[in-house]
Every structure is written in structure tokens, then in C-alpha cells.
Amino acid sequence: FSPGLLVVAGSFAAFRLLNRGLERLVPPPPSARRNRWKWRNIWTSLAHSALPDTHNLSPYRFYLHPEMSNDLVGTHPPGAHSLVAVSVGYFLEDFVDMLCNQKLHQSWELLFHHSVVIICFGIAVLLHQYVGFALVALLVEINSIFLHLRQILLMANLVHTTCYRLNSLINLGTYVVFRIATLAWMTRWLFLNRQNVPPATYAVGTVGMAIMTPMNIILFYRLLRSDFFK
């Protein structure tokens, strides 16, 4: 039994409670009232992406612990294991929320994405290894802040505003840096260190990267076409 599982369970419960109470904290505008669960879902996702002293400070963690760049298997800073466990709890909550409230043909891509993340992060939580690798993966959440803000602005019918345009620019910039470039670096690290990673874990990591990379490139194309070429 791993104590990390308690953190996962606590995180799941906390994000579930947050999801239930968000409609009171952030009432949906008239344009979003027909899809109230989606409004709550996006704000819950934004809360996860913007957690203080977690994802948004991940680059600072690597600055404080440069040894992680060379050893993403056994080296990680204090609190990093709990951070990964909290994220597993969030992705489980989001998985359940979409499964209960959205049709499968509308959410299968995100459900598939969450399944891969839960498996990969779950290995790190259970084994207390590859936590540094998971921490690198969480750098994508920096971009997720602006990705979720974009959805909120769309639901609030604020597409034709300076705020939306500015967010679109920042969203694409951070997407390239913290999603595409980060996944490319992770793929390179996994390939260069394949001798130090057990075959089963290497296979899971390789399959995960093979799934995530094209998914993120396709989403980038959709964002570019929707916000700038439509």
C-alpha cells in the first residue's frame, strides 16, 4: 500500500467538492447556462492548472534542483511526489466527470488522454520513481491555464474582445514551449536513457509519448485554424 494513494483519494474528493460548489463561486453567464456542467468542469480544470506553488513553479523547481535534468528516475525535490499524486486525483475526477456528463463520441479523445496520464503518473506514484519525469510532463499545465481561459471566454461569448485575442496569442506561444517542445525533450530523454529504464516502463513511456505527441500537434493545428485562419 502506497501512502501516495491517500493523496490521490484526497485530491479526487477535493476536486469533486470544488466542482460541485463552483457554480456558486463563479455563476455561469446566460450564454453558458445551457451547459452548466461544462462551465464547472472548465473552472475545475483551471484551478488544477493554476495551483500555487505547484505546476506554475515547476521550472523554478528545476532551477533549484538541476540534478533532476540528468536523473529523472530516482531524483525529485521534496513535495514533488505529492504533487504528482494530486494531479492523478484531478485527472481521475475529470475522467469521471466527463464520463457521467458527456457523450462518449464527444469526449473520447480527452478520456483517452486522461487514461494515458493516469497510468503513467500512477506508476510514478506507486513506485516513487520517475517522479522527475512526471514533473517535466506537468510543465504542460502552464499552457493549460490559457487553454482553459480560452474555453471560458468562448462560453461567455467574449470571442470578439481584446482579452480573447491576447489570450489566443499567449496560448499558442506557451503551447509551443510547454507542450510541443516539452514532449519533444521528454521523448529525447527517454530514447537516450533507454538502457537505464526497465523494458516494461520504457514501453509504457514510449507508447505514451507516441500517443501524446500527435494529439498535441493536431490540437495546435485546430487552435491555429480556429483563432487565426477562420
PDB file of C-alpha atoms in Angstrom:
ATOM      1  CA  PHE A   1       0.000   0.000   0.000  1.00  0.00           C
ATOM      2  CA  SER A   2       1.392   3.371  -1.010  1.00  0.00           C
ATOM      3  CA  PRO A   3       0.673   6.494   1.089  1.00  0.00           C
ATOM      4  CA  GLY A   4       0.508   8.284  -2.249  1.00  0.00           C
ATOM      5  CA  LEU A   5      -2.835   6.589  -2.828  1.00  0.00           C
ATOM      6  CA  LEU A   6      -4.255   8.516   0.139  1.00  0.00           C
ATOM      7  CA  VAL A   7      -3.144  11.750  -1.527  1.00  0.00           C
ATOM      8  CA  VAL A   8      -4.754  10.604  -4.776  1.00  0.00           C
ATOM      9  CA  ALA A   9      -8.029   9.833  -2.981  1.00  0.00           C
ATOM     10  CA  GLY A  10      -7.960  13.125  -1.072  1.00  0.00           C
ATOM     11  CA  SER A  11      -7.243  15.053  -4.266  1.00  0.00           C
ATOM     12  CA  PHE A  12     -10.108  13.313  -6.059  1.00  0.00           C
ATOM     13  CA  ALA A  13     -12.519  14.191  -3.245  1.00  0.00           C
ATOM     14  CA  ALA A  14     -11.289  17.809  -3.045  1.00  0.00           C
ATOM     15  CA  PHE A  15     -11.665  18.445  -6.786  1.00  0.00           C
ATOM     16  CA  ARG A  16     -15.068  16.743  -6.713  1.00  0.00           C
ATOM     17  CA  LEU A  17     -16.244  19.073  -3.955  1.00  0.00           C
ATOM     18  CA  LEU A  18     -14.779  22.060  -5.788  1.00  0.00           C
ATOM     19  CA  ASN A  19     -16.615  21.051  -8.944  1.00  0.00           C
ATOM     20  CA  ARG A  20     -19.916  20.846  -7.061  1.00  0.00           C
ATOM     21  CA  GLY A  21     -19.505  24.282  -5.487  1.00  0.00           C
ATOM     22  CA  LEU A  22     -18.075  26.217  -8.414  1.00  0.00           C
ATOM     23  CA  GLU A  23     -21.427  27.283  -9.821  1.00  0.00           C
ATOM     24  CA  ARG A  24     -21.994  29.316  -6.653  1.00  0.00           C
ATOM     25  CA  LEU A  25     -18.460  30.734  -6.681  1.00  0.00           C
ATOM     26  CA  VAL A  26     -18.467  31.549 -10.406  1.00  0.00           C
ATOM     27  CA  PRO A  27     -22.069  31.752 -11.691  1.00  0.00           C
ATOM     28  CA  PRO A  28     -22.329  30.921 -15.410  1.00  0.00           C
ATOM     29  CA  PRO A  29     -23.280  33.770 -17.765  1.00  0.00           C
ATOM     30  CA  PRO A  30     -26.515  33.409 -19.764  1.00  0.00           C
ATOM     31  CA  SER A  31     -24.622  32.024 -22.760  1.00  0.00           C
ATOM     32  CA  ALA A  32     -23.252  29.143 -20.639  1.00  0.00           C
ATOM     33  CA  ARG A  33     -26.350  28.182 -18.669  1.00  0.00           C
ATOM     34  CA  ARG A  34     -27.389  25.521 -21.170  1.00  0.00           C
ATOM     35  CA  ASN A  35     -24.138  23.673 -20.426  1.00  0.00           C
ATOM     36  CA  ARG A  36     -23.645  24.195 -16.709  1.00  0.00           C
ATOM     37  CA  TRP A  37     -21.601  21.041 -16.105  1.00  0.00           C
ATOM     38  CA  LYS A  38     -19.076  22.121 -18.776  1.00  0.00           C
ATOM     39  CA  TRP A  39     -18.749  25.527 -17.129  1.00  0.00           C
ATOM     40  CA  ARG A  40     -17.965  23.838 -13.803  1.00  0.00           C
ATOM     41  CA  ASN A  41     -15.632  21.359 -15.484  1.00  0.00           C
ATOM     42  CA  ILE A  42     -13.512  24.029 -17.151  1.00  0.00           C
ATOM     43  CA  TRP A  43     -13.181  26.098 -13.973  1.00  0.00           C
ATOM     44  CA  THR A  44     -12.145  22.958 -12.063  1.00  0.00           C
ATOM     45  CA  SER A  45      -9.502  22.261 -14.701  1.00  0.00           C
ATOM     46  CA  LEU A  46      -8.303  25.852 -14.479  1.00  0.00           C
ATOM     47  CA  ALA A  47      -7.963  25.521 -10.698  1.00  0.00           C
ATOM     48  CA  HIS A  48      -5.785  22.442 -11.160  1.00  0.00           C
ATOM     49  CA  SER A  49      -3.582  24.165 -13.741  1.00  0.00           C
ATOM     50  CA  ALA A  50      -3.122  27.275 -11.610  1.00  0.00           C
ATOM     51  CA  LEU A  51      -2.457  25.637  -8.240  1.00  0.00           C
ATOM     52  CA  PRO A  52       0.001  27.888  -6.368  1.00  0.00           C
ATOM     53  CA  ASP A  53       3.488  26.520  -5.737  1.00  0.00           C
ATOM     54  CA  THR A  54       2.870  23.534  -7.988  1.00  0.00           C
ATOM     55  CA  HIS A  55       2.741  23.411 -11.781  1.00  0.00           C
ATOM     56  CA  ASN A  56       3.313  27.107 -12.359  1.00  0.00           C
ATOM     57  CA  LEU A  57       6.545  26.878 -10.335  1.00  0.00           C
ATOM     58  CA  SER A  58       7.786  23.679 -11.965  1.00  0.00           C
ATOM     59  CA  PRO A  59      10.536  25.476 -13.962  1.00  0.00           C
ATOM     60  CA  TYR A  60      11.750  27.036 -10.695  1.00  0.00           C
ATOM     61  CA  ARG A  61      11.969  23.561  -9.160  1.00  0.00           C
ATOM     62  CA  PHE A  62      14.360  22.525 -11.933  1.00  0.00           C
ATOM     63  CA  TYR A  63      16.398  25.661 -11.319  1.00  0.00           C
ATOM     64  CA  LEU A  64      16.701  24.753  -7.634  1.00  0.00           C
ATOM     65  CA  HIS A  65      17.396  21.081  -8.385  1.00  0.00           C
ATOM     66  CA  PRO A  66      19.480  20.959 -11.607  1.00  0.00           C
ATOM     67  CA  GLU A  67      20.426  17.342 -10.880  1.00  0.00           C
ATOM     68  CA  MET A  68      16.917  16.332 -11.986  1.00  0.00           C
ATOM     69  CA  SER A  69      17.830  17.130 -15.587  1.00  0.00           C
ATOM     70  CA  ASN A  70      20.283  14.225 -15.521  1.00  0.00           C
ATOM     71  CA  ASP A  71      18.270  11.813 -13.392  1.00  0.00           C
ATOM     72  CA  LEU A  72      14.506  11.857 -13.867  1.00  0.00           C
ATOM     73  CA  VAL A  73      14.158   8.333 -12.454  1.00  0.00           C
ATOM     74  CA  GLY A  74      15.251   8.464  -8.825  1.00  0.00           C
ATOM     75  CA  THR A  75      15.777  12.174  -8.159  1.00  0.00           C
ATOM     76  CA  HIS A  76      12.994  14.575  -7.259  1.00  0.00           C
ATOM     77  CA  PRO A  77      12.605  17.577  -4.924  1.00  0.00           C
ATOM     78  CA  PRO A  78      10.571  17.481  -1.692  1.00  0.00           C
ATOM     79  CA  GLY A  79       6.858  17.603  -2.343  1.00  0.00           C
ATOM     80  CA  ALA A  80       7.124  16.501  -5.976  1.00  0.00           C
ATOM     81  CA  HIS A  81       5.696  13.049  -5.272  1.00  0.00           C
ATOM     82  CA  SER A  82       2.643  14.552  -3.558  1.00  0.00           C
ATOM     83  CA  LEU A  83       2.236  16.983  -6.457  1.00  0.00           C
ATOM     84  CA  VAL A  84       2.081  14.125  -8.959  1.00  0.00           C
ATOM     85  CA  ALA A  85      -0.379  12.268  -6.711  1.00  0.00           C
ATOM     86  CA  VAL A  86      -2.612  15.376  -6.529  1.00  0.00           C
ATOM     87  CA  SER A  87      -2.621  15.517 -10.333  1.00  0.00           C
ATOM     88  CA  VAL A  88      -3.596  11.849 -10.578  1.00  0.00           C
ATOM     89  CA  GLY A  89      -6.572  12.615  -8.321  1.00  0.00           C
ATOM     90  CA  TYR A  90      -7.572  15.536 -10.537  1.00  0.00           C
ATOM     91  CA  PHE A  91      -7.353  13.533 -13.775  1.00  0.00           C
ATOM     92  CA  LEU A  92      -9.432  10.766 -12.198  1.00  0.00           C
ATOM     93  CA  GLU A  93     -12.069  13.313 -11.151  1.00  0.00           C
ATOM     94  CA  ASP A  94     -12.123  14.896 -14.610  1.00  0.00           C
ATOM     95  CA  PHE A  95     -12.378  11.448 -16.211  1.00  0.00           C
ATOM     96  CA  VAL A  96     -15.405  10.561 -14.068  1.00  0.00           C
ATOM     97  CA  ASP A  97     -16.997  13.991 -14.644  1.00  0.00           C
ATOM     98  CA  MET A  98     -16.787  13.683 -18.436  1.00  0.00           C
ATOM     99  CA  LEU A  99     -17.904  10.054 -18.389  1.00  0.00           C
ATOM    100  CA  CYS A 100     -21.039  10.969 -16.404  1.00  0.00           C
ATOM    101  CA  ASN A 101     -21.984  14.174 -18.228  1.00  0.00           C
ATOM    102  CA  GLN A 102     -20.793  13.965 -21.823  1.00  0.00           C
ATOM    103  CA  LYS A 103     -21.479  11.571 -24.670  1.00  0.00           C
ATOM    104  CA  LEU A 104     -18.629   9.217 -25.475  1.00  0.00           C
ATOM    105  CA  HIS A 105     -18.217  10.353 -29.077  1.00  0.00           C
ATOM    106  CA  GLN A 106     -17.712  13.925 -27.812  1.00  0.00           C
ATOM    107  CA  SER A 107     -15.152  13.139 -25.120  1.00  0.00           C
ATOM    108  CA  TRP A 108     -13.263  10.020 -26.239  1.00  0.00           C
ATOM    109  CA  GLU A 109     -10.090  11.978 -27.099  1.00  0.00           C
ATOM    110  CA  LEU A 110      -9.833  13.538 -23.641  1.00  0.00           C
ATOM    111  CA  LEU A 111     -10.805  10.275 -21.938  1.00  0.00           C
ATOM    112  CA  PHE A 112      -8.043   8.528 -23.865  1.00  0.00           C
ATOM    113  CA  HIS A 113      -5.590  11.303 -22.959  1.00  0.00           C
ATOM    114  CA  HIS A 114      -6.518  11.088 -19.269  1.00  0.00           C
ATOM    115  CA  SER A 115      -6.162   7.292 -19.287  1.00  0.00           C
ATOM    116  CA  VAL A 116      -2.581   7.550 -20.543  1.00  0.00           C
ATOM    117  CA  VAL A 117      -1.724  10.247 -17.984  1.00  0.00           C
ATOM    118  CA  ILE A 118      -3.299   8.320 -15.090  1.00  0.00           C
ATOM    119  CA  ILE A 119      -1.342   5.165 -15.989  1.00  0.00           C
ATOM    120  CA  CYS A 120       2.000   6.962 -16.414  1.00  0.00           C
ATOM    121  CA  PHE A 121       1.628   9.171 -13.333  1.00  0.00           C
ATOM    122  CA  GLY A 122       0.210   6.251 -11.358  1.00  0.00           C
ATOM    123  CA  ILE A 123       3.425   4.295 -11.946  1.00  0.00           C
ATOM    124  CA  ALA A 124       5.434   7.223 -10.564  1.00  0.00           C
ATOM    125  CA  VAL A 125       3.183   7.485  -7.501  1.00  0.00           C
ATOM    126  CA  LEU A 126       3.258   3.755  -6.716  1.00  0.00           C
ATOM    127  CA  LEU A 127       6.972   3.162  -7.367  1.00  0.00           C
ATOM    128  CA  HIS A 128       8.298   6.513  -6.101  1.00  0.00           C
ATOM    129  CA  GLN A 129      10.345   6.601  -9.291  1.00  0.00           C
ATOM    130  CA  TYR A 130      10.103   8.623 -12.498  1.00  0.00           C
ATOM    131  CA  VAL A 131       8.634  11.452 -10.409  1.00  0.00           C
ATOM    132  CA  GLY A 132      11.044  13.877 -12.094  1.00  0.00           C
ATOM    133  CA  PHE A 133       9.829  12.684 -15.479  1.00  0.00           C
ATOM    134  CA  ALA A 134       6.216  13.259 -14.396  1.00  0.00           C
ATOM    135  CA  LEU A 135       7.200  16.706 -13.112  1.00  0.00           C
ATOM    136  CA  VAL A 136       8.509  17.598 -16.567  1.00  0.00           C
ATOM    137  CA  ALA A 137       5.220  16.420 -18.047  1.00  0.00           C
ATOM    138  CA  LEU A 138       3.347  18.760 -15.680  1.00  0.00           C
ATOM    139  CA  LEU A 139       5.022  21.731 -17.370  1.00  0.00           C
ATOM    140  CA  VAL A 140       2.245  21.450 -19.965  1.00  0.00           C
ATOM    141  CA  GLU A 141      -0.174  22.713 -17.310  1.00  0.00           C
ATOM    142  CA  ILE A 142       1.367  26.174 -17.690  1.00  0.00           C
ATOM    143  CA  ASN A 143      -0.172  26.258 -21.151  1.00  0.00           C
ATOM    144  CA  SER A 144      -3.381  24.665 -19.852  1.00  0.00           C
ATOM    145  CA  ILE A 145      -4.097  27.860 -17.883  1.00  0.00           C
ATOM    146  CA  PHE A 146      -4.536  29.798 -21.129  1.00  0.00           C
ATOM    147  CA  LEU A 147      -6.212  26.873 -22.889  1.00  0.00           C
ATOM    148  CA  HIS A 148      -8.916  26.769 -20.203  1.00  0.00           C
ATOM    149  CA  LEU A 149      -9.235  30.562 -20.175  1.00  0.00           C
ATOM    150  CA  ARG A 150      -9.889  30.373 -23.904  1.00  0.00           C
ATOM    151  CA  GLN A 151     -12.766  27.936 -23.312  1.00  0.00           C
ATOM    152  CA  ILE A 152     -14.212  30.146 -20.574  1.00  0.00           C
ATOM    153  CA  LEU A 153     -14.116  33.195 -22.832  1.00  0.00           C
ATOM    154  CA  LEU A 154     -15.781  31.200 -25.612  1.00  0.00           C
ATOM    155  CA  MET A 155     -18.576  30.036 -23.322  1.00  0.00           C
ATOM    156  CA  ALA A 156     -19.027  33.592 -22.034  1.00  0.00           C
ATOM    157  CA  ASN A 157     -19.444  34.787 -25.641  1.00  0.00           C
ATOM    158  CA  LEU A 158     -16.379  37.052 -25.412  1.00  0.00           C
ATOM    159  CA  VAL A 159     -14.687  35.956 -28.636  1.00  0.00           C
ATOM    160  CA  HIS A 160     -14.616  39.420 -30.199  1.00  0.00           C
ATOM    161  CA  THR A 161     -12.650  41.053 -27.407  1.00  0.00           C
ATOM    162  CA  THR A 162      -9.076  42.176 -26.882  1.00  0.00           C
ATOM    163  CA  CYS A 163      -8.830  39.818 -23.917  1.00  0.00           C
ATOM    164  CA  TYR A 164      -9.636  36.809 -26.106  1.00  0.00           C
ATOM    165  CA  ARG A 165      -7.160  37.870 -28.795  1.00  0.00           C
ATOM    166  CA  LEU A 166      -4.384  38.433 -26.269  1.00  0.00           C
ATOM    167  CA  ASN A 167      -5.111  35.107 -24.601  1.00  0.00           C
ATOM    168  CA  SER A 168      -5.014  33.375 -28.007  1.00  0.00           C
ATOM    169  CA  LEU A 169      -1.520  34.715 -28.673  1.00  0.00           C
ATOM    170  CA  ILE A 170      -0.218  33.695 -25.250  1.00  0.00           C
ATOM    171  CA  ASN A 171      -1.970  30.345 -25.578  1.00  0.00           C
ATOM    172  CA  LEU A 172      -0.214  29.490 -28.850  1.00  0.00           C
ATOM    173  CA  GLY A 173       3.164  30.724 -27.575  1.00  0.00           C
ATOM    174  CA  THR A 174       3.017  28.696 -24.378  1.00  0.00           C
ATOM    175  CA  TYR A 175       1.631  25.749 -26.340  1.00  0.00           C
ATOM    176  CA  VAL A 176       4.779  25.563 -28.465  1.00  0.00           C
ATOM    177  CA  VAL A 177       7.117  25.989 -25.483  1.00  0.00           C
ATOM    178  CA  PHE A 178       5.393  23.961 -22.763  1.00  0.00           C
ATOM    179  CA  ARG A 179       3.615  21.285 -24.780  1.00  0.00           C
ATOM    180  CA  ILE A 180       5.314  20.551 -28.096  1.00  0.00           C
ATOM    181  CA  ALA A 181       8.890  21.368 -27.003  1.00  0.00           C
ATOM    182  CA  THR A 182       8.457  19.674 -23.611  1.00  0.00           C
ATOM    183  CA  LEU A 183       7.124  16.462 -25.172  1.00  0.00           C
ATOM    184  CA  ALA A 184       9.982  16.500 -27.689  1.00  0.00           C
ATOM    185  CA  TRP A 185      12.511  16.850 -24.841  1.00  0.00           C
ATOM    186  CA  MET A 186      10.857  14.017 -22.902  1.00  0.00           C
ATOM    187  CA  THR A 187      10.920  11.752 -25.954  1.00  0.00           C
ATOM    188  CA  ARG A 188      14.619  12.516 -26.482  1.00  0.00           C
ATOM    189  CA  TRP A 189      15.431  11.858 -22.817  1.00  0.00           C
ATOM    190  CA  LEU A 190      13.560   8.556 -22.874  1.00  0.00           C
ATOM    191  CA  PHE A 191      15.436   7.440 -26.003  1.00  0.00           C
ATOM    192  CA  LEU A 192      18.861   8.452 -24.663  1.00  0.00           C
ATOM    193  CA  ASN A 193      18.249   6.750 -21.300  1.00  0.00           C
ATOM    194  CA  ARG A 194      16.566   3.596 -22.580  1.00  0.00           C
ATOM    195  CA  GLN A 195      19.355   1.461 -21.066  1.00  0.00           C
ATOM    196  CA  ASN A 196      18.536   2.756 -17.571  1.00  0.00           C
ATOM    197  CA  VAL A 197      14.781   2.221 -17.789  1.00  0.00           C
ATOM    198  CA  PRO A 198      13.170  -1.235 -17.322  1.00  0.00           C
ATOM    199  CA  PRO A 199      11.639  -2.605 -20.563  1.00  0.00           C
ATOM    200  CA  ALA A 200       8.047  -2.501 -19.281  1.00  0.00           C
ATOM    201  CA  THR A 201       8.332   1.105 -18.079  1.00  0.00           C
ATOM    202  CA  TYR A 202      10.161   2.104 -21.262  1.00  0.00           C
ATOM    203  CA  ALA A 203       7.350   0.571 -23.326  1.00  0.00           C
ATOM    204  CA  VAL A 204       4.684   2.476 -21.347  1.00  0.00           C
ATOM    205  CA  GLY A 205       6.634   5.739 -21.706  1.00  0.00           C
ATOM    206  CA  THR A 206       7.238   5.221 -25.424  1.00  0.00           C
ATOM    207  CA  VAL A 207       3.589   4.427 -26.109  1.00  0.00           C
ATOM    208  CA  GLY A 208       2.554   7.442 -24.016  1.00  0.00           C
ATOM    209  CA  MET A 209       4.817   9.783 -25.988  1.00  0.00           C
ATOM    210  CA  ALA A 210       3.670   8.237 -29.285  1.00  0.00           C
ATOM    211  CA  ILE A 211       0.056   8.996 -28.336  1.00  0.00           C
ATOM    212  CA  MET A 212       0.525  12.434 -26.778  1.00  0.00           C
ATOM    213  CA  THR A 213       2.726  13.967 -29.477  1.00  0.00           C
ATOM    214  CA  PRO A 214       0.325  13.625 -32.452  1.00  0.00           C
ATOM    215  CA  MET A 215      -2.656  14.546 -30.248  1.00  0.00           C
ATOM    216  CA  ASN A 216      -0.963  17.800 -29.240  1.00  0.00           C
ATOM    217  CA  ILE A 217       0.088  18.619 -32.805  1.00  0.00           C
ATOM    218  CA  ILE A 218      -3.493  18.089 -34.022  1.00  0.00           C
ATOM    219  CA  LEU A 219      -4.869  20.296 -31.227  1.00  0.00           C
ATOM    220  CA  PHE A 220      -2.317  23.010 -32.089  1.00  0.00           C
ATOM    221  CA  TYR A 221      -3.493  22.936 -35.709  1.00  0.00           C
ATOM    222  CA  ARG A 222      -7.126  23.230 -34.571  1.00  0.00           C
ATOM    223  CA  LEU A 223      -6.328  26.203 -32.337  1.00  0.00           C
ATOM    224  CA  LEU A 224      -4.337  27.925 -35.076  1.00  0.00           C
ATOM    225  CA  ARG A 225      -7.093  27.404 -37.635  1.00  0.00           C
ATOM    226  CA  SER A 226      -9.895  28.466 -35.266  1.00  0.00           C
ATOM    227  CA  ASP A 227      -8.296  31.573 -33.774  1.00  0.00           C
ATOM    228  CA  PHE A 228      -6.242  32.941 -36.675  1.00  0.00           C
ATOM    229  CA  PHE A 229      -7.288  31.414 -40.004  1.00  0.00           C
ATOM    230  CA  LYS A 230     -11.049  31.072 -39.595  1.00  0.00           C
TER     231      LYS A 230
END
